[in-house]
């Protein structure tokens, strides 16, 4: 069982309802990249706009918070259609409490790590995490090159989940996922794949999602 999460970072922001429709029926979750121009050198959506997008999405939404101080902000992104909220370990003052607060709102709690952050920071927090996000690019922009050197982190995380029979927890990869790279990430142990430019720069986003799914598993 794998999940494909198209990121709308490379979609047309002026026509998001239509952009979401293009992937509905193919994708599992819609990946919403929230950037504050502080934690990363780019800005996308504030809370109000994010909630508007979550509200119109016909897919459950996977929120990826690339913002400073997510401890106080994360829960505000929870709404009826928010399936998952992911915060960055590097940005949290109290990751454990923040993960627990996200769960208390009924959303899955994700913990993300940037390329320079070792996977070991996640280990003690695992019982309170529903999804580990191993970034395969520096967060901030779409269209960057997949960092295959992150795969040992994915392998280690997969082993921890196996050893502890944490069958309901997911491992997500985000950055540079395409028909060329998805199989590598799947083989390392990822089961949840964000794809931005691969999907939205293709002529047929829905079909591309189907192809990515096939490619991962074949
Ligand atoms: C990057 C974002 C990604 C981005 C991925 O910081 O977190 O979700 O949209 O885009 P691609 O798939 O083009 O690397
Ligand atoms: Zn993302």
mmCIF file with all atom_site columns, C-alpha atoms in Angstrom, residues 56-169:
data_model
loop_
_atom_site.group_PDB
_atom_site.id
_atom_site.type_symbol
_atom_site.label_atom_id
_atom_site.label_alt_id
_atom_site.label_comp_id
_atom_site.label_asym_id
_atom_site.label_entity_id
_atom_site.label_seq_id
_atom_site.pdbx_PDB_ins_code
_atom_site.Cartn_x
_atom_site.Cartn_y
_atom_site.Cartn_z
_atom_site.occupancy
_atom_site.B_iso_or_equiv
_atom_site.pdbx_formal_charge
_atom_site.auth_seq_id
_atom_site.auth_comp_id
_atom_site.auth_asym_id
_atom_site.auth_atom_id
_atom_site.pdbx_PDB_model_num
ATOM 1   C CA . UNK A 1 56  ? -12.133 23.488 -1.079 1.00 0.00 ? 56  UNK A CA 1
ATOM 2   C CA . UNK A 1 57  ? -9.973  20.384 -1.508 1.00 0.00 ? 57  UNK A CA 1
ATOM 3   C CA . UNK A 1 58  ? -11.812 17.293 -2.655 1.00 0.00 ? 58  UNK A CA 1
ATOM 4   C CA . UNK A 1 59  ? -8.874  15.254 -1.359 1.00 0.00 ? 59  UNK A CA 1
ATOM 5   C CA . UNK A 1 60  ? -7.774  14.898 2.255  1.00 0.00 ? 60  UNK A CA 1
ATOM 6   C CA . UNK A 1 61  ? -4.929  17.324 2.871  1.00 0.00 ? 61  UNK A CA 1
ATOM 7   C CA . UNK A 1 62  ? -1.392  16.599 4.052  1.00 0.00 ? 62  UNK A CA 1
ATOM 8   C CA . UNK A 1 63  ? -0.033  19.878 5.438  1.00 0.00 ? 63  UNK A CA 1
ATOM 9   C CA . UNK A 1 64  ? 3.768   20.329 5.394  1.00 0.00 ? 64  UNK A CA 1
ATOM 10  C CA . UNK A 1 65  ? 4.652   23.237 7.670  1.00 0.00 ? 65  UNK A CA 1
ATOM 11  C CA . UNK A 1 66  ? 7.926   24.920 6.779  1.00 0.00 ? 66  UNK A CA 1
ATOM 12  C CA . UNK A 1 67  ? 7.473   27.690 9.323  1.00 0.00 ? 67  UNK A CA 1
ATOM 13  C CA . UNK A 1 68  ? 9.180   28.903 12.482 1.00 0.00 ? 68  UNK A CA 1
ATOM 14  C CA . UNK A 1 69  ? 7.402   28.290 15.785 1.00 0.00 ? 69  UNK A CA 1
ATOM 15  C CA . UNK A 1 70  ? 5.128   25.523 14.550 1.00 0.00 ? 70  UNK A CA 1
ATOM 16  C CA . UNK A 1 71  ? 4.522   24.644 18.213 1.00 0.00 ? 71  UNK A CA 1
ATOM 17  C CA . UNK A 1 72  ? 1.870   27.312 18.536 1.00 0.00 ? 72  UNK A CA 1
ATOM 18  C CA . UNK A 1 73  ? 0.717   27.351 14.910 1.00 0.00 ? 73  UNK A CA 1
ATOM 19  C CA . UNK A 1 74  ? 0.355   23.680 13.958 1.00 0.00 ? 74  UNK A CA 1
ATOM 20  C CA . UNK A 1 75  ? -3.011  22.970 15.575 1.00 0.00 ? 75  UNK A CA 1
ATOM 21  C CA . UNK A 1 76  ? -4.552  25.961 13.829 1.00 0.00 ? 76  UNK A CA 1
ATOM 22  C CA . UNK A 1 77  ? -4.207  24.113 10.513 1.00 0.00 ? 77  UNK A CA 1
ATOM 23  C CA . UNK A 1 78  ? -6.487  21.327 11.689 1.00 0.00 ? 78  UNK A CA 1
ATOM 24  C CA . UNK A 1 79  ? -9.902  21.392 10.091 1.00 0.00 ? 79  UNK A CA 1
ATOM 25  C CA . UNK A 1 80  ? -12.383 18.814 8.858  1.00 0.00 ? 80  UNK A CA 1
ATOM 26  C CA . UNK A 1 81  ? -10.339 17.968 5.787  1.00 0.00 ? 81  UNK A CA 1
ATOM 27  C CA . UNK A 1 82  ? -6.846  18.023 7.323  1.00 0.00 ? 82  UNK A CA 1
ATOM 28  C CA . UNK A 1 83  ? -5.644  14.436 7.374  1.00 0.00 ? 83  UNK A CA 1
ATOM 29  C CA . UNK A 1 84  ? -2.093  15.087 8.461  1.00 0.00 ? 84  UNK A CA 1
ATOM 30  C CA . UNK A 1 85  ? 0.037   17.931 9.795  1.00 0.00 ? 85  UNK A CA 1
ATOM 31  C CA . UNK A 1 86  ? 3.822   17.688 9.576  1.00 0.00 ? 86  UNK A CA 1
ATOM 32  C CA . UNK A 1 87  ? 6.214   19.927 11.495 1.00 0.00 ? 87  UNK A CA 1
ATOM 33  C CA . UNK A 1 88  ? 9.970   20.204 11.133 1.00 0.00 ? 88  UNK A CA 1
ATOM 34  C CA . UNK A 1 89  ? 12.077  18.887 13.994 1.00 0.00 ? 89  UNK A CA 1
ATOM 35  C CA . UNK A 1 90  ? 14.493  21.795 13.415 1.00 0.00 ? 90  UNK A CA 1
ATOM 36  C CA . UNK A 1 91  ? 11.752  24.377 13.929 1.00 0.00 ? 91  UNK A CA 1
ATOM 37  C CA . UNK A 1 92  ? 10.073  22.935 17.031 1.00 0.00 ? 92  UNK A CA 1
ATOM 38  C CA . UNK A 1 93  ? 10.862  23.990 20.557 1.00 0.00 ? 93  UNK A CA 1
ATOM 39  C CA . UNK A 1 94  ? 8.947   21.079 22.004 1.00 0.00 ? 94  UNK A CA 1
ATOM 40  C CA . UNK A 1 95  ? 8.346   18.482 19.283 1.00 0.00 ? 95  UNK A CA 1
ATOM 41  C CA . UNK A 1 96  ? 6.738   15.951 21.628 1.00 0.00 ? 96  UNK A CA 1
ATOM 42  C CA . UNK A 1 97  ? 4.096   18.339 22.875 1.00 0.00 ? 97  UNK A CA 1
ATOM 43  C CA . UNK A 1 98  ? 3.430   19.657 19.376 1.00 0.00 ? 98  UNK A CA 1
ATOM 44  C CA . UNK A 1 99  ? 2.966   16.153 17.951 1.00 0.00 ? 99  UNK A CA 1
ATOM 45  C CA . UNK A 1 100 ? 0.565   15.328 20.766 1.00 0.00 ? 100 UNK A CA 1
ATOM 46  C CA . UNK A 1 101 ? -1.422  18.506 20.192 1.00 0.00 ? 101 UNK A CA 1
ATOM 47  C CA . UNK A 1 102 ? -1.771  17.695 16.492 1.00 0.00 ? 102 UNK A CA 1
ATOM 48  C CA . UNK A 1 103 ? -3.095  14.251 17.354 1.00 0.00 ? 103 UNK A CA 1
ATOM 49  C CA . UNK A 1 104 ? -5.485  15.709 19.884 1.00 0.00 ? 104 UNK A CA 1
ATOM 50  C CA . UNK A 1 105 ? -7.125  17.561 16.976 1.00 0.00 ? 105 UNK A CA 1
ATOM 51  C CA . UNK A 1 106 ? -7.745  14.266 15.176 1.00 0.00 ? 106 UNK A CA 1
ATOM 52  C CA . UNK A 1 107 ? -5.052  14.692 12.518 1.00 0.00 ? 107 UNK A CA 1
ATOM 53  C CA . UNK A 1 108 ? -2.084  12.442 11.917 1.00 0.00 ? 108 UNK A CA 1
ATOM 54  C CA . UNK A 1 109 ? 1.132   13.927 13.281 1.00 0.00 ? 109 UNK A CA 1
ATOM 55  C CA . UNK A 1 110 ? 4.156   14.082 10.987 1.00 0.00 ? 110 UNK A CA 1
ATOM 56  C CA . UNK A 1 111 ? 7.755   14.902 11.871 1.00 0.00 ? 111 UNK A CA 1
ATOM 57  C CA . UNK A 1 112 ? 10.059  16.139 9.102  1.00 0.00 ? 112 UNK A CA 1
ATOM 58  C CA . UNK A 1 113 ? 13.840  16.327 8.974  1.00 0.00 ? 113 UNK A CA 1
ATOM 59  C CA . UNK A 1 114 ? 15.979  18.400 6.619  1.00 0.00 ? 114 UNK A CA 1
ATOM 60  C CA . UNK A 1 115 ? 18.870  16.773 4.727  1.00 0.00 ? 115 UNK A CA 1
ATOM 61  C CA . UNK A 1 116 ? 21.482  17.740 7.350  1.00 0.00 ? 116 UNK A CA 1
ATOM 62  C CA . UNK A 1 117 ? 19.455  16.440 10.283 1.00 0.00 ? 117 UNK A CA 1
ATOM 63  C CA . UNK A 1 118 ? 20.228  12.862 11.337 1.00 0.00 ? 118 UNK A CA 1
ATOM 64  C CA . UNK A 1 119 ? 17.350  10.391 11.448 1.00 0.00 ? 119 UNK A CA 1
ATOM 65  C CA . UNK A 1 120 ? 18.272  9.520  15.043 1.00 0.00 ? 120 UNK A CA 1
ATOM 66  C CA . UNK A 1 121 ? 16.459  12.636 16.313 1.00 0.00 ? 121 UNK A CA 1
ATOM 67  C CA . UNK A 1 122 ? 13.192  10.915 15.426 1.00 0.00 ? 122 UNK A CA 1
ATOM 68  C CA . UNK A 1 123 ? 13.803  7.678  17.324 1.00 0.00 ? 123 UNK A CA 1
ATOM 69  C CA . UNK A 1 124 ? 12.662  8.663  20.823 1.00 0.00 ? 124 UNK A CA 1
ATOM 70  C CA . UNK A 1 125 ? 9.624   10.459 19.424 1.00 0.00 ? 125 UNK A CA 1
ATOM 71  C CA . UNK A 1 126 ? 8.420   7.510  17.336 1.00 0.00 ? 126 UNK A CA 1
ATOM 72  C CA . UNK A 1 127 ? 5.514   6.474  19.585 1.00 0.00 ? 127 UNK A CA 1
ATOM 73  C CA . UNK A 1 128 ? 3.993   9.938  19.080 1.00 0.00 ? 128 UNK A CA 1
ATOM 74  C CA . UNK A 1 129 ? 4.649   10.177 15.337 1.00 0.00 ? 129 UNK A CA 1
ATOM 75  C CA . UNK A 1 130 ? 2.293   8.946  12.619 1.00 0.00 ? 130 UNK A CA 1
ATOM 76  C CA . UNK A 1 131 ? 4.566   9.844  9.721  1.00 0.00 ? 131 UNK A CA 1
ATOM 77  C CA . UNK A 1 132 ? 8.304   10.441 9.356  1.00 0.00 ? 132 UNK A CA 1
ATOM 78  C CA . UNK A 1 133 ? 9.117   12.832 6.516  1.00 0.00 ? 133 UNK A CA 1
ATOM 79  C CA . UNK A 1 134 ? 12.651  12.433 5.189  1.00 0.00 ? 134 UNK A CA 1
ATOM 80  C CA . UNK A 1 135 ? 13.335  15.466 3.010  1.00 0.00 ? 135 UNK A CA 1
ATOM 81  C CA . UNK A 1 136 ? 15.140  14.504 -0.188 1.00 0.00 ? 136 UNK A CA 1
ATOM 82  C CA . UNK A 1 137 ? 15.918  18.143 -1.075 1.00 0.00 ? 137 UNK A CA 1
ATOM 83  C CA . UNK A 1 138 ? 16.561  21.276 1.002  1.00 0.00 ? 138 UNK A CA 1
ATOM 84  C CA . UNK A 1 139 ? 13.052  22.536 1.738  1.00 0.00 ? 139 UNK A CA 1
ATOM 85  C CA . UNK A 1 140 ? 11.947  25.752 0.076  1.00 0.00 ? 140 UNK A CA 1
ATOM 86  C CA . UNK A 1 141 ? 11.468  25.135 -3.613 1.00 0.00 ? 141 UNK A CA 1
ATOM 87  C CA . UNK A 1 142 ? 10.093  22.622 -6.067 1.00 0.00 ? 142 UNK A CA 1
ATOM 88  C CA . UNK A 1 143 ? 12.001  21.244 -9.013 1.00 0.00 ? 143 UNK A CA 1
ATOM 89  C CA . UNK A 1 144 ? 15.234  20.347 -7.212 1.00 0.00 ? 144 UNK A CA 1
ATOM 90  C CA . UNK A 1 145 ? 17.320  17.205 -7.666 1.00 0.00 ? 145 UNK A CA 1
ATOM 91  C CA . UNK A 1 146 ? 16.490  14.113 -5.599 1.00 0.00 ? 146 UNK A CA 1
ATOM 92  C CA . UNK A 1 147 ? 19.195  13.386 -2.984 1.00 0.00 ? 147 UNK A CA 1
ATOM 93  C CA . UNK A 1 148 ? 19.668  9.632  -3.112 1.00 0.00 ? 148 UNK A CA 1
ATOM 94  C CA . UNK A 1 149 ? 22.146  9.932  -0.238 1.00 0.00 ? 149 UNK A CA 1
ATOM 95  C CA . UNK A 1 150 ? 19.114  10.328 2.050  1.00 0.00 ? 150 UNK A CA 1
ATOM 96  C CA . UNK A 1 151 ? 18.090  6.704  1.441  1.00 0.00 ? 151 UNK A CA 1
ATOM 97  C CA . UNK A 1 152 ? 20.038  5.278  4.400  1.00 0.00 ? 152 UNK A CA 1
ATOM 98  C CA . UNK A 1 153 ? 17.821  7.431  6.655  1.00 0.00 ? 153 UNK A CA 1
ATOM 99  C CA . UNK A 1 154 ? 14.727  5.929  5.060  1.00 0.00 ? 154 UNK A CA 1
ATOM 100 C CA . UNK A 1 155 ? 16.154  2.427  5.490  1.00 0.00 ? 155 UNK A CA 1
ATOM 101 C CA . UNK A 1 156 ? 16.897  3.042  9.145  1.00 0.00 ? 156 UNK A CA 1
ATOM 102 C CA . UNK A 1 157 ? 13.429  4.430  9.789  1.00 0.00 ? 157 UNK A CA 1
ATOM 103 C CA . UNK A 1 158 ? 11.851  1.443  8.046  1.00 0.00 ? 158 UNK A CA 1
ATOM 104 C CA . UNK A 1 159 ? 13.845  -0.931 10.241 1.00 0.00 ? 159 UNK A CA 1
ATOM 105 C CA . UNK A 1 160 ? 12.686  0.842  13.406 1.00 0.00 ? 160 UNK A CA 1
ATOM 106 C CA . UNK A 1 161 ? 9.063   0.590  12.307 1.00 0.00 ? 161 UNK A CA 1
ATOM 107 C CA . UNK A 1 162 ? 9.487   -3.117 11.548 1.00 0.00 ? 162 UNK A CA 1
ATOM 108 C CA . UNK A 1 163 ? 11.273  -3.882 14.820 1.00 0.00 ? 163 UNK A CA 1
ATOM 109 C CA . UNK A 1 164 ? 8.575   -2.152 16.840 1.00 0.00 ? 164 UNK A CA 1
ATOM 110 C CA . UNK A 1 165 ? 5.650   -3.437 14.732 1.00 0.00 ? 165 UNK A CA 1
ATOM 111 C CA . UNK A 1 166 ? 4.635   0.163  14.104 1.00 0.00 ? 166 UNK A CA 1
ATOM 112 C CA . UNK A 1 167 ? 2.535   -0.895 11.123 1.00 0.00 ? 167 UNK A CA 1
ATOM 113 C CA . UNK A 1 168 ? 0.326   2.196  11.028 1.00 0.00 ? 168 UNK A CA 1
ATOM 114 C CA . UNK A 1 169 ? 3.155   4.691  10.726 1.00 0.00 ? 169 UNK A CA 1
#
